[in-house]
Amino acid sequence: MRTSSDTVAELRARLERAEREAAAHQRQLERYAADLRESYRRERARAQQLRRSYKATVRALSNAVEARDAYTGKHAERVAAYGLAIARAAGIDVADEPQMEFGFLLHDIGKVGVPDAILFKPAPLSEDEFHAIAGHAEIGAAILRHVDFLDEAMLIVRHHHERWDGSGYPDRLAGEQIPLAARVFAVADTLDALTTDRPYREKVSFAEARQEILRGSGTQFDPAVIAAYETIGDDMFARLGESVRSSDNG
Ligand SMILES: [Fe+2]
């Protein structure tokens, strides 16, 4: 006959078993959580390493293009710095758009397909020669065509000489048909071209460059991008340009 003390002992034993099982279960869950944290950490480290490799590869390509032209120096790096600042001011989350910087850095990669005699010709260009140079936008896009991680950067490369009023090249896109990043690039590119010495003219100050760029709003440049550019001071651009000049990754 079962007594009440048997029942209590049995209940206690069941309770202890249940507690042991719960504790084992909890330990197992903690192990899963630790494993998950570790694989997440490893994945993140791998992704960061991959991003660094992408960036180093893009920089190497960009430097290879610039090495041909003693005048432009770190033009691509400065344009990338100016362009990212303008993009941020235009409300673009540049951290979410890593290809934007790649496109800025690689914009002139197609110049590898243009002969030196034409690219560096000191005299005015014939129409054929102008077409040969203008071809660099399409050549650049063709070079990057099969590189998956540069598919959006390729759009910047192809369209970096389009103009807001549709008179640019190669596709004569107008207005918002032009990818936004390429519209941002156009302002950054002109800013650097005007504020660095070139064989055919001397540089001007950031303030003078601004006056000239503002004149191009609505014709060469997207007025909305110009409005974003206007929120950034000349001293800021000067600092960005200086930090590129003094960096040693170029
Ligand atoms: Fe170009």
JSON list of C-alpha atoms and ligand atoms in Angstrom, two decimals:
[
{"chain": "A", "resi": 1, "resn": "MET", "atom": "CA", "xyz": [0.00, 0.00, 0.00]},
{"chain": "A", "resi": 2, "resn": "ARG", "atom": "CA", "xyz": [1.33, 3.44, -0.99]},
{"chain": "A", "resi": 3, "resn": "THR", "atom": "CA", "xyz": [1.81, 5.88, 1.80]},
{"chain": "A", "resi": 4, "resn": "SER", "atom": "CA", "xyz": [1.80, 9.61, 1.48]},
{"chain": "A", "resi": 5, "resn": "SER", "atom": "CA", "xyz": [5.58, 9.65, 2.17]},
{"chain": "A", "resi": 6, "resn": "ASP", "atom": "CA", "xyz": [6.06, 7.37, -0.91]},
{"chain": "A", "resi": 7, "resn": "THR", "atom": "CA", "xyz": [4.11, 9.87, -2.98]},
{"chain": "A", "resi": 8, "resn": "VAL", "atom": "CA", "xyz": [6.17, 12.76, -1.65]},
{"chain": "A", "resi": 9, "resn": "ALA", "atom": "CA", "xyz": [9.42, 10.90, -2.37]},
{"chain": "A", "resi": 10, "resn": "GLU", "atom": "CA", "xyz": [8.23, 10.08, -5.86]},
{"chain": "A", "resi": 11, "resn": "LEU", "atom": "CA", "xyz": [7.19, 13.66, -6.50]},
{"chain": "A", "resi": 12, "resn": "ARG", "atom": "CA", "xyz": [10.53, 14.91, -5.21]},
{"chain": "A", "resi": 13, "resn": "ALA", "atom": "CA", "xyz": [12.38, 12.45, -7.45]},
{"chain": "A", "resi": 14, "resn": "ARG", "atom": "CA", "xyz": [10.34, 13.60, -10.46]},
{"chain": "A", "resi": 15, "resn": "LEU", "atom": "CA", "xyz": [10.98, 17.18, -9.59]},
{"chain": "A", "resi": 16, "resn": "GLU", "atom": "CA", "xyz": [14.72, 16.58, -9.31]},
{"chain": "A", "resi": 17, "resn": "ARG", "atom": "CA", "xyz": [14.72, 14.75, -12.65]},
{"chain": "A", "resi": 18, "resn": "ALA", "atom": "CA", "xyz": [12.82, 17.59, -14.25]},
{"chain": "A", "resi": 19, "resn": "GLU", "atom": "CA", "xyz": [15.28, 20.10, -12.78]},
{"chain": "A", "resi": 20, "resn": "ARG", "atom": "CA", "xyz": [18.24, 18.10, -14.07]},
{"chain": "A", "resi": 21, "resn": "GLU", "atom": "CA", "xyz": [16.69, 17.91, -17.51]},
{"chain": "A", "resi": 22, "resn": "ALA", "atom": "CA", "xyz": [15.92, 21.63, -17.49]},
{"chain": "A", "resi": 23, "resn": "ALA", "atom": "CA", "xyz": [19.51, 22.42, -16.45]},
{"chain": "A", "resi": 24, "resn": "ALA", "atom": "CA", "xyz": [20.88, 20.15, -19.20]},
{"chain": "A", "resi": 25, "resn": "HIS", "atom": "CA", "xyz": [18.57, 21.79, -21.68]},
{"chain": "A", "resi": 26, "resn": "GLN", "atom": "CA", "xyz": [19.71, 25.23, -20.60]},
{"chain": "A", "resi": 27, "resn": "ARG", "atom": "CA", "xyz": [23.40, 24.23, -20.92]},
{"chain": "A", "resi": 28, "resn": "GLN", "atom": "CA", "xyz": [22.69, 22.96, -24.41]},
{"chain": "A", "resi": 29, "resn": "LEU", "atom": "CA", "xyz": [20.97, 26.23, -25.35]},
{"chain": "A", "resi": 30, "resn": "GLU", "atom": "CA", "xyz": [23.91, 28.19, -23.97]},
{"chain": "A", "resi": 31, "resn": "ARG", "atom": "CA", "xyz": [26.25, 26.07, -26.09]},
{"chain": "A", "resi": 32, "resn": "TYR", "atom": "CA", "xyz": [24.13, 26.77, -29.17]},
{"chain": "A", "resi": 33, "resn": "ALA", "atom": "CA", "xyz": [24.12, 30.47, -28.40]},
{"chain": "A", "resi": 34, "resn": "ALA", "atom": "CA", "xyz": [27.92, 30.47, -27.95]},
{"chain": "A", "resi": 35, "resn": "ASP", "atom": "CA", "xyz": [28.35, 28.57, -31.24]},
{"chain": "A", "resi": 36, "resn": "LEU", "atom": "CA", "xyz": [26.05, 31.02, -32.99]},
{"chain": "A", "resi": 37, "resn": "ARG", "atom": "CA", "xyz": [27.95, 34.01, -31.59]},
{"chain": "A", "resi": 38, "resn": "GLU", "atom": "CA", "xyz": [31.24, 32.49, -32.70]},
{"chain": "A", "resi": 39, "resn": "SER", "atom": "CA", "xyz": [30.05, 31.76, -36.25]},
{"chain": "A", "resi": 40, "resn": "TYR", "atom": "CA", "xyz": [28.54, 35.25, -36.48]},
{"chain": "A", "resi": 41, "resn": "ARG", "atom": "CA", "xyz": [31.87, 36.75, -35.34]},
{"chain": "A", "resi": 42, "resn": "ARG", "atom": "CA", "xyz": [33.77, 34.63, -37.88]},
{"chain": "A", "resi": 43, "resn": "GLU", "atom": "CA", "xyz": [31.34, 35.51, -40.68]},
{"chain": "A", "resi": 44, "resn": "ARG", "atom": "CA", "xyz": [31.62, 39.19, -39.87]},
{"chain": "A", "resi": 45, "resn": "ALA", "atom": "CA", "xyz": [35.40, 39.03, -39.86]},
{"chain": "A", "resi": 46, "resn": "ARG", "atom": "CA", "xyz": [35.30, 37.20, -43.21]},
{"chain": "A", "resi": 47, "resn": "ALA", "atom": "CA", "xyz": [32.91, 39.78, -44.68]},
{"chain": "A", "resi": 48, "resn": "GLN", "atom": "CA", "xyz": [35.15, 42.62, -43.46]},
{"chain": "A", "resi": 49, "resn": "GLN", "atom": "CA", "xyz": [38.20, 40.94, -44.94]},
{"chain": "A", "resi": 50, "resn": "LEU", "atom": "CA", "xyz": [36.36, 40.50, -48.22]},
{"chain": "A", "resi": 51, "resn": "ARG", "atom": "CA", "xyz": [35.35, 44.17, -48.25]},
{"chain": "A", "resi": 52, "resn": "ARG", "atom": "CA", "xyz": [38.94, 45.19, -47.56]},
{"chain": "A", "resi": 53, "resn": "SER", "atom": "CA", "xyz": [40.14, 42.96, -50.41]},
{"chain": "A", "resi": 54, "resn": "TYR", "atom": "CA", "xyz": [37.56, 44.46, -52.75]},
{"chain": "A", "resi": 55, "resn": "LYS", "atom": "CA", "xyz": [38.63, 47.94, -51.81]},
{"chain": "A", "resi": 56, "resn": "ALA", "atom": "CA", "xyz": [42.34, 47.15, -52.17]},
{"chain": "A", "resi": 57, "resn": "THR", "atom": "CA", "xyz": [41.69, 45.63, -55.60]},
{"chain": "A", "resi": 58, "resn": "VAL", "atom": "CA", "xyz": [39.69, 48.66, -56.71]},
{"chain": "A", "resi": 59, "resn": "ARG", "atom": "CA", "xyz": [42.42, 51.00, -55.41]},
{"chain": "A", "resi": 60, "resn": "ALA", "atom": "CA", "xyz": [45.09, 49.03, -57.27]},
{"chain": "A", "resi": 61, "resn": "LEU", "atom": "CA", "xyz": [43.11, 49.31, -60.52]},
{"chain": "A", "resi": 62, "resn": "SER", "atom": "CA", "xyz": [42.49, 53.00, -59.96]},
{"chain": "A", "resi": 63, "resn": "ASN", "atom": "CA", "xyz": [46.17, 53.65, -59.22]},
{"chain": "A", "resi": 64, "resn": "ALA", "atom": "CA", "xyz": [47.16, 51.72, -62.36]},
{"chain": "A", "resi": 65, "resn": "VAL", "atom": "CA", "xyz": [45.08, 54.15, -64.43]},
{"chain": "A", "resi": 66, "resn": "GLU", "atom": "CA", "xyz": [46.40, 57.23, -62.66]},
{"chain": "A", "resi": 67, "resn": "ALA", "atom": "CA", "xyz": [50.04, 56.12, -62.88]},
{"chain": "A", "resi": 68, "resn": "ARG", "atom": "CA", "xyz": [49.91, 57.06, -66.58]},
{"chain": "A", "resi": 69, "resn": "ASP", "atom": "CA", "xyz": [49.12, 60.67, -65.90]},
{"chain": "A", "resi": 70, "resn": "ALA", "atom": "CA", "xyz": [51.58, 62.57, -63.77]},
{"chain": "A", "resi": 71, "resn": "TYR", "atom": "CA", "xyz": [49.27, 65.58, -63.64]},
{"chain": "A", "resi": 72, "resn": "THR", "atom": "CA", "xyz": [46.15, 64.16, -62.09]},
{"chain": "A", "resi": 73, "resn": "GLY", "atom": "CA", "xyz": [47.95, 62.65, -59.07]},
{"chain": "A", "resi": 74, "resn": "LYS", "atom": "CA", "xyz": [45.35, 61.29, -56.70]},
{"chain": "A", "resi": 75, "resn": "HIS", "atom": "CA", "xyz": [42.44, 62.72, -58.68]},
{"chain": "A", "resi": 76, "resn": "ALA", "atom": "CA", "xyz": [40.31, 59.58, -58.26]},
{"chain": "A", "resi": 77, "resn": "GLU", "atom": "CA", "xyz": [40.85, 59.46, -54.48]},
{"chain": "A", "resi": 78, "resn": "ARG", "atom": "CA", "xyz": [40.00, 63.14, -54.09]},
{"chain": "A", "resi": 79, "resn": "VAL", "atom": "CA", "xyz": [36.92, 62.83, -56.29]},
{"chain": "A", "resi": 80, "resn": "ALA", "atom": "CA", "xyz": [35.83, 59.84, -54.22]},
{"chain": "A", "resi": 81, "resn": "ALA", "atom": "CA", "xyz": [36.24, 61.85, -50.99]},
{"chain": "A", "resi": 82, "resn": "TYR", "atom": "CA", "xyz": [34.35, 64.88, -52.40]},
{"chain": "A", "resi": 83, "resn": "GLY", "atom": "CA", "xyz": [31.71, 62.66, -54.00]},
{"chain": "A", "resi": 84, "resn": "LEU", "atom": "CA", "xyz": [31.01, 60.72, -50.80]},
{"chain": "A", "resi": 85, "resn": "ALA", "atom": "CA", "xyz": [30.67, 63.97, -48.85]},
{"chain": "A", "resi": 86, "resn": "ILE", "atom": "CA", "xyz": [28.19, 65.35, -51.40]},
{"chain": "A", "resi": 87, "resn": "ALA", "atom": "CA", "xyz": [26.31, 62.03, -51.48]},
{"chain": "A", "resi": 88, "resn": "ARG", "atom": "CA", "xyz": [25.96, 62.08, -47.68]},
{"chain": "A", "resi": 89, "resn": "ALA", "atom": "CA", "xyz": [24.71, 65.67, -47.84]},
{"chain": "A", "resi": 90, "resn": "ALA", "atom": "CA", "xyz": [22.16, 64.53, -50.46]},
{"chain": "A", "resi": 91, "resn": "GLY", "atom": "CA", "xyz": [20.81, 62.04, -47.93]},
{"chain": "A", "resi": 92, "resn": "ILE", "atom": "CA", "xyz": [22.36, 58.91, -49.43]},
{"chain": "A", "resi": 93, "resn": "ASP", "atom": "CA", "xyz": [23.44, 56.31, -46.87]},
{"chain": "A", "resi": 94, "resn": "VAL", "atom": "CA", "xyz": [26.90, 55.73, -48.33]},
{"chain": "A", "resi": 95, "resn": "ALA", "atom": "CA", "xyz": [27.65, 52.92, -45.87]},
{"chain": "A", "resi": 96, "resn": "ASP", "atom": "CA", "xyz": [24.85, 51.00, -47.61]},
{"chain": "A", "resi": 97, "resn": "GLU", "atom": "CA", "xyz": [26.30, 51.79, -51.03]},
{"chain": "A", "resi": 98, "resn": "PRO", "atom": "CA", "xyz": [29.92, 50.58, -51.04]},
{"chain": "A", "resi": 99, "resn": "GLN", "atom": "CA", "xyz": [29.91, 50.41, -54.83]},
{"chain": "A", "resi": 100, "resn": "MET", "atom": "CA", "xyz": [29.53, 54.16, -55.05]},
{"chain": "A", "resi": 101, "resn": "GLU", "atom": "CA", "xyz": [33.08, 54.73, -53.83]},
{"chain": "A", "resi": 102, "resn": "PHE", "atom": "CA", "xyz": [34.33, 51.98, -56.16]},
{"chain": "A", "resi": 103, "resn": "GLY", "atom": "CA", "xyz": [32.62, 53.67, -59.12]},
{"chain": "A", "resi": 104, "resn": "PHE", "atom": "CA", "xyz": [34.13, 57.04, -58.16]},
{"chain": "A", "resi": 105, "resn": "LEU", "atom": "CA", "xyz": [37.60, 55.51, -57.90]},
{"chain": "A", "resi": 106, "resn": "LEU", "atom": "CA", "xyz": [37.32, 53.63, -61.21]},
{"chain": "A", "resi": 107, "resn": "HIS", "atom": "CA", "xyz": [35.50, 56.27, -63.28]},
{"chain": "A", "resi": 108, "resn": "ASP", "atom": "CA", "xyz": [38.32, 56.71, -65.82]},
{"chain": "A", "resi": 109, "resn": "ILE", "atom": "CA", "xyz": [39.48, 53.07, -65.98]},
{"chain": "A", "resi": 110, "resn": "GLY", "atom": "CA", "xyz": [38.49, 53.05, -69.67]},
{"chain": "A", "resi": 111, "resn": "LYS", "atom": "CA", "xyz": [41.35, 55.46, -70.41]},
{"chain": "A", "resi": 112, "resn": "VAL", "atom": "CA", "xyz": [43.62, 52.41, -70.52]},
{"chain": "A", "resi": 113, "resn": "GLY", "atom": "CA", "xyz": [42.04, 51.88, -73.95]},
{"chain": "A", "resi": 114, "resn": "VAL", "atom": "CA", "xyz": [42.89, 55.36, -75.25]},
{"chain": "A", "resi": 115, "resn": "PRO", "atom": "CA", "xyz": [46.33, 55.82, -76.90]},
{"chain": "A", "resi": 116, "resn": "ASP", "atom": "CA", "xyz": [48.76, 58.13, -75.05]},
{"chain": "A", "resi": 117, "resn": "ALA", "atom": "CA", "xyz": [49.26, 60.22, -78.21]},
{"chain": "A", "resi": 118, "resn": "ILE", "atom": "CA", "xyz": [45.59, 61.23, -78.06]},
{"chain": "A", "resi": 119, "resn": "LEU", "atom": "CA", "xyz": [45.05, 61.24, -74.31]},
{"chain": "A", "resi": 120, "resn": "PHE", "atom": "CA", "xyz": [47.99, 63.57, -73.67]},
{"chain": "A", "resi": 121, "resn": "LYS", "atom": "CA", "xyz": [47.91, 65.56, -76.90]},
{"chain": "A", "resi": 122, "resn": "PRO", "atom": "CA", "xyz": [48.77, 69.15, -76.01]},
{"chain": "A", "resi": 123, "resn": "ALA", "atom": "CA", "xyz": [47.11, 70.59, -79.13]},
{"chain": "A", "resi": 124, "resn": "PRO", "atom": "CA", "xyz": [43.35, 70.86, -79.77]},
{"chain": "A", "resi": 125, "resn": "LEU", "atom": "CA", "xyz": [41.71, 67.55, -80.66]},
{"chain": "A", "resi": 126, "resn": "SER", "atom": "CA", "xyz": [40.22, 66.60, -84.00]},
{"chain": "A", "resi": 127, "resn": "GLU", "atom": "CA", "xyz": [36.68, 65.24, -83.98]},
{"chain": "A", "resi": 128, "resn": "ASP", "atom": "CA", "xyz": [37.98, 61.67, -84.32]},
{"chain": "A", "resi": 129, "resn": "GLU", "atom": "CA", "xyz": [40.37, 62.18, -81.45]},
{"chain": "A", "resi": 130, "resn": "PHE", "atom": "CA", "xyz": [37.60, 63.59, -79.28]},
{"chain": "A", "resi": 131, "resn": "HIS", "atom": "CA", "xyz": [35.51, 60.47, -80.05]},
{"chain": "A", "resi": 132, "resn": "ALA", "atom": "CA", "xyz": [38.46, 58.26, -79.16]},
{"chain": "A", "resi": 133, "resn": "ILE", "atom": "CA", "xyz": [38.71, 59.94, -75.75]},
{"chain": "A", "resi": 134, "resn": "ALA", "atom": "CA", "xyz": [34.95, 60.00, -75.20]},
{"chain": "A", "resi": 135, "resn": "GLY", "atom": "CA", "xyz": [35.02, 56.25, -75.79]},
{"chain": "A", "resi": 136, "resn": "HIS", "atom": "CA", "xyz": [36.68, 55.76, -72.39]},
{"chain": "A", "resi": 137, "resn": "ALA", "atom": "CA", "xyz": [33.29, 55.73, -70.64]},
{"chain": "A", "resi": 138, "resn": "GLU", "atom": "CA", "xyz": [32.07, 52.76, -72.69]},
{"chain": "A", "resi": 139, "resn": "ILE", "atom": "CA", "xyz": [35.45, 51.02, -72.63]},
{"chain": "A", "resi": 140, "resn": "GLY", "atom": "CA", "xyz": [35.46, 51.33, -68.82]},
{"chain": "A", "resi": 141, "resn": "ALA", "atom": "CA", "xyz": [31.98, 49.85, -68.51]},
{"chain": "A", "resi": 142, "resn": "ALA", "atom": "CA", "xyz": [33.01, 46.98, -70.81]},
{"chain": "A", "resi": 143, "resn": "ILE", "atom": "CA", "xyz": [36.09, 46.28, -68.66]},
{"chain": "A", "resi": 144, "resn": "LEU", "atom": "CA", "xyz": [33.93, 45.95, -65.54]},
{"chain": "A", "resi": 145, "resn": "ARG", "atom": "CA", "xyz": [31.01, 44.17, -67.21]},
{"chain": "A", "resi": 146, "resn": "HIS", "atom": "CA", "xyz": [31.65, 40.73, -65.76]},
{"chain": "A", "resi": 147, "resn": "VAL", "atom": "CA", "xyz": [32.78, 41.78, -62.30]},
{"chain": "A", "resi": 148, "resn": "ASP", "atom": "CA", "xyz": [29.78, 40.97, -60.12]},
{"chain": "A", "resi": 149, "resn": "PHE", "atom": "CA", "xyz": [30.75, 43.09, -57.14]},
{"chain": "A", "resi": 150, "resn": "LEU", "atom": "CA", "xyz": [31.12, 46.14, -59.42]},
{"chain": "A", "resi": 151, "resn": "ASP", "atom": "CA", "xyz": [27.82, 45.97, -61.30]},
{"chain": "A", "resi": 152, "resn": "GLU", "atom": "CA", "xyz": [26.54, 49.25, -59.84]},
{"chain": "A", "resi": 153, "resn": "ALA", "atom": "CA", "xyz": [29.97, 50.87, -59.94]},
{"chain": "A", "resi": 154, "resn": "MET", "atom": "CA", "xyz": [29.94, 50.10, -63.67]},
{"chain": "A", "resi": 155, "resn": "LEU", "atom": "CA", "xyz": [26.93, 52.41, -64.10]},
{"chain": "A", "resi": 156, "resn": "ILE", "atom": "CA", "xyz": [28.92, 55.30, -62.65]},
{"chain": "A", "resi": 157, "resn": "VAL", "atom": "CA", "xyz": [31.81, 54.46, -64.97]},
{"chain": "A", "resi": 158, "resn": "ARG", "atom": "CA", "xyz": [29.55, 54.40, -68.03]},
{"chain": "A", "resi": 159, "resn": "HIS", "atom": "CA", "xyz": [27.59, 57.54, -67.20]},
{"chain": "A", "resi": 160, "resn": "HIS", "atom": "CA", "xyz": [30.13, 59.80, -65.51]},
{"chain": "A", "resi": 161, "resn": "HIS", "atom": "CA", "xyz": [30.18, 62.20, -68.48]},
{"chain": "A", "resi": 162, "resn": "GLU", "atom": "CA", "xyz": [26.41, 62.50, -68.94]},
{"chain": "A", "resi": 163, "resn": "ARG", "atom": "CA", "xyz": [24.98, 65.96, -68.37]},
{"chain": "A", "resi": 164, "resn": "TRP", "atom": "CA", "xyz": [21.69, 66.93, -66.71]},
{"chain": "A", "resi": 165, "resn": "ASP", "atom": "CA", "xyz": [20.50, 68.63, -69.93]},
{"chain": "A", "resi": 166, "resn": "GLY", "atom": "CA", "xyz": [21.12, 65.49, -72.01]},
{"chain": "A", "resi": 167, "resn": "SER", "atom": "CA", "xyz": [24.10, 66.81, -73.97]},
{"chain": "A", "resi": 168, "resn": "GLY", "atom": "CA", "xyz": [26.69, 64.49, -72.39]},
{"chain": "A", "resi": 169, "resn": "TYR", "atom": "CA", "xyz": [27.94, 61.06, -73.45]},
{"chain": "A", "resi": 170, "resn": "PRO", "atom": "CA", "xyz": [27.88, 58.15, -74.17]},
{"chain": "A", "resi": 171, "resn": "ASP", "atom": "CA", "xyz": [24.07, 57.69, -74.01]},
{"chain": "A", "resi": 172, "resn": "ARG", "atom": "CA", "xyz": [22.91, 61.32, -73.87]},
{"chain": "A", "resi": 173, "resn": "LEU", "atom": "CA", "xyz": [20.82, 60.51, -70.79]},
{"chain": "A", "resi": 174, "resn": "ALA", "atom": "CA", "xyz": [19.06, 63.50, -69.24]},
{"chain": "A", "resi": 175, "resn": "GLY", "atom": "CA", "xyz": [17.78, 64.41, -65.76]},
{"chain": "A", "resi": 176, "resn": "GLU", "atom": "CA", "xyz": [16.94, 61.53, -63.50]},
{"chain": "A", "resi": 177, "resn": "GLN", "atom": "CA", "xyz": [17.67, 58.99, -66.24]},
{"chain": "A", "resi": 178, "resn": "ILE", "atom": "CA", "xyz": [21.27, 59.49, -65.20]},
{"chain": "A", "resi": 179, "resn": "PRO", "atom": "CA", "xyz": [22.08, 57.31, -62.17]},
{"chain": "A", "resi": 180, "resn": "LEU", "atom": "CA", "xyz": [22.13, 59.49, -59.04]},
{"chain": "A", "resi": 181, "resn": "ALA", "atom": "CA", "xyz": [25.67, 58.45, -58.13]},
{"chain": "A", "resi": 182, "resn": "ALA", "atom": "CA", "xyz": [26.86, 59.59, -61.58]},
{"chain": "A", "resi": 183, "resn": "ARG", "atom": "CA", "xyz": [25.13, 62.97, -61.05]},
{"chain": "A", "resi": 184, "resn": "VAL", "atom": "CA", "xyz": [26.92, 63.32, -57.72]},
{"chain": "A", "resi": 185, "resn": "PHE", "atom": "CA", "xyz": [30.18, 62.31, -59.36]},
{"chain": "A", "resi": 186, "resn": "ALA", "atom": "CA", "xyz": [29.88, 65.01, -62.04]},
{"chain": "A", "resi": 187, "resn": "VAL", "atom": "CA", "xyz": [29.98, 67.77, -59.41]},
{"chain": "A", "resi": 188, "resn": "ALA", "atom": "CA", "xyz": [32.86, 66.18, -57.48]},
{"chain": "A", "resi": 189, "resn": "ASP", "atom": "CA", "xyz": [34.85, 65.65, -60.70]},
{"chain": "A", "resi": 190, "resn": "THR", "atom": "CA", "xyz": [34.48, 69.25, -61.81]},
{"chain": "A", "resi": 191, "resn": "LEU", "atom": "CA", "xyz": [35.38, 70.48, -58.32]},
{"chain": "A", "resi": 192, "resn": "ASP", "atom": "CA", "xyz": [38.65, 68.57, -58.38]},
{"chain": "A", "resi": 193, "resn": "ALA", "atom": "CA", "xyz": [39.43, 69.47, -62.00]},
{"chain": "A", "resi": 194, "resn": "LEU", "atom": "CA", "xyz": [39.07, 73.19, -61.21]},
{"chain": "A", "resi": 195, "resn": "THR", "atom": "CA", "xyz": [41.00, 73.10, -57.92]},
{"chain": "A", "resi": 196, "resn": "THR", "atom": "CA", "xyz": [44.07, 71.25, -59.20]},
{"chain": "A", "resi": 197, "resn": "ASP", "atom": "CA", "xyz": [46.66, 72.44, -61.73]},
{"chain": "A", "resi": 198, "resn": "ARG", "atom": "CA", "xyz": [46.29, 70.98, -65.21]},
{"chain": "A", "resi": 199, "resn": "PRO", "atom": "CA", "xyz": [48.62, 71.33, -68.20]},
{"chain": "A", "resi": 200, "resn": "TYR", "atom": "CA", "xyz": [46.26, 73.82, -69.84]},
{"chain": "A", "resi": 201, "resn": "ARG", "atom": "CA", "xyz": [45.35, 76.01, -66.86]},
{"chain": "A", "resi": 202, "resn": "GLU", "atom": "CA", "xyz": [46.13, 76.85, -63.28]},
{"chain": "A", "resi": 203, "resn": "LYS", "atom": "CA", "xyz": [43.97, 75.83, -60.37]},
{"chain": "A", "resi": 204, "resn": "VAL", "atom": "CA", "xyz": [41.43, 78.16, -58.79]},
{"chain": "A", "resi": 205, "resn": "SER", "atom": "CA", "xyz": [40.27, 78.36, -55.15]},
{"chain": "A", "resi": 206, "resn": "PHE", "atom": "CA", "xyz": [37.38, 76.27, -53.85]},
{"chain": "A", "resi": 207, "resn": "ALA", "atom": "CA", "xyz": [35.30, 79.48, -53.61]},
{"chain": "A", "resi": 208, "resn": "GLU", "atom": "CA", "xyz": [35.96, 80.34, -57.29]},
{"chain": "A", "resi": 209, "resn": "ALA", "atom": "CA", "xyz": [35.27, 76.75, -58.31]},
{"chain": "A", "resi": 210, "resn": "ARG", "atom": "CA", "xyz": [31.94, 76.96, -56.47]},
{"chain": "A", "resi": 211, "resn": "GLN", "atom": "CA", "xyz": [30.88, 79.99, -58.50]},
{"chain": "A", "resi": 212, "resn": "GLU", "atom": "CA", "xyz": [31.65, 78.16, -61.72]},
{"chain": "A", "resi": 213, "resn": "ILE", "atom": "CA", "xyz": [29.89, 74.97, -60.59]},
{"chain": "A", "resi": 214, "resn": "LEU", "atom": "CA", "xyz": [26.77, 76.90, -59.54]},
{"chain": "A", "resi": 215, "resn": "ARG", "atom": "CA", "xyz": [26.57, 78.32, -63.05]},
{"chain": "A", "resi": 216, "resn": "GLY", "atom": "CA", "xyz": [26.22, 74.74, -64.32]},
{"chain": "A", "resi": 217, "resn": "SER", "atom": "CA", "xyz": [23.21, 73.92, -62.14]},
{"chain": "A", "resi": 218, "resn": "GLY", "atom": "CA", "xyz": [20.32, 72.74, -64.32]},
{"chain": "A", "resi": 219, "resn": "THR", "atom": "CA", "xyz": [22.49, 72.41, -67.43]},
{"chain": "A", "resi": 220, "resn": "GLN", "atom": "CA", "xyz": [25.53, 70.30, -66.59]},
{"chain": "A", "resi": 221, "resn": "PHE", "atom": "CA", "xyz": [24.49, 69.38, -63.04]},
{"chain": "A", "resi": 222, "resn": "ASP", "atom": "CA", "xyz": [21.43, 68.12, -61.17]},
{"chain": "A", "resi": 223, "resn": "PRO", "atom": "CA", "xyz": [20.06, 71.11, -59.15]},
{"chain": "A", "resi": 224, "resn": "ALA", "atom": "CA", "xyz": [19.28, 68.77, -56.21]},
{"chain": "A", "resi": 225, "resn": "VAL", "atom": "CA", "xyz": [22.90, 67.59, -56.11]},
{"chain": "A", "resi": 226, "resn": "ILE", "atom": "CA", "xyz": [24.03, 71.22, -56.31]},
{"chain": "A", "resi": 227, "resn": "ALA", "atom": "CA", "xyz": [21.77, 72.00, -53.31]},
{"chain": "A", "resi": 228, "resn": "ALA", "atom": "CA", "xyz": [23.51, 69.20, -51.36]},
{"chain": "A", "resi": 229, "resn": "TYR", "atom": "CA", "xyz": [26.93, 70.49, -52.48]},
{"chain": "A", "resi": 230, "resn": "GLU", "atom": "CA", "xyz": [25.94, 73.96, -51.26]},
{"chain": "A", "resi": 231, "resn": "THR", "atom": "CA", "xyz": [25.53, 72.65, -47.69]},
{"chain": "A", "resi": 232, "resn": "ILE", "atom": "CA", "xyz": [29.25, 71.78, -47.55]},
{"chain": "A", "resi": 233, "resn": "GLY", "atom": "CA", "xyz": [31.76, 74.55, -46.87]},
{"chain": "A", "resi": 234, "resn": "ASP", "atom": "CA", "xyz": [34.89, 75.20, -48.95]},
{"chain": "A", "resi": 235, "resn": "ASP", "atom": "CA", "xyz": [37.03, 74.56, -45.87]},
{"chain": "A", "resi": 236, "resn": "MET", "atom": "CA", "xyz": [35.56, 71.06, -45.61]},
{"chain": "A", "resi": 237, "resn": "PHE", "atom": "CA", "xyz": [36.47, 70.27, -49.25]},
{"chain": "A", "resi": 238, "resn": "ALA", "atom": "CA", "xyz": [39.93, 71.74, -48.71]},
{"chain": "A", "resi": 239, "resn": "ARG", "atom": "CA", "xyz": [40.42, 69.47, -45.68]},
{"chain": "A", "resi": 240, "resn": "LEU", "atom": "CA", "xyz": [39.21, 66.40, -47.59]},
{"chain": "A", "resi": 241, "resn": "GLY", "atom": "CA", "xyz": [41.55, 67.18, -50.51]},
{"chain": "A", "resi": 242, "resn": "GLU", "atom": "CA", "xyz": [44.44, 67.73, -48.12]},
{"chain": "A", "resi": 243, "resn": "SER", "atom": "CA", "xyz": [43.83, 64.45, -46.27]},
{"chain": "A", "resi": 244, "resn": "VAL", "atom": "CA", "xyz": [43.99, 62.56, -49.59]},
{"chain": "A", "resi": 245, "resn": "ARG", "atom": "CA", "xyz": [47.17, 64.38, -50.60]},
{"chain": "A", "resi": 246, "resn": "SER", "atom": "CA", "xyz": [48.85, 63.48, -47.31]},
{"chain": "A", "resi": 247, "resn": "SER", "atom": "CA", "xyz": [47.69, 59.84, -47.25]},
{"chain": "A", "resi": 248, "resn": "ASP", "atom": "CA", "xyz": [50.08, 57.19, -48.58]},
{"chain": "A", "resi": 249, "resn": "ASN", "atom": "CA", "xyz": [47.65, 54.78, -50.17]},
{"chain": "A", "resi": 250, "resn": "GLY", "atom": "CA", "xyz": [47.77, 56.40, -53.58]},
{"chain": "B", "resi": 1, "resn": "FE", "atom": "FE", "xyz": [36.23, 60.49, -67.59]}
]
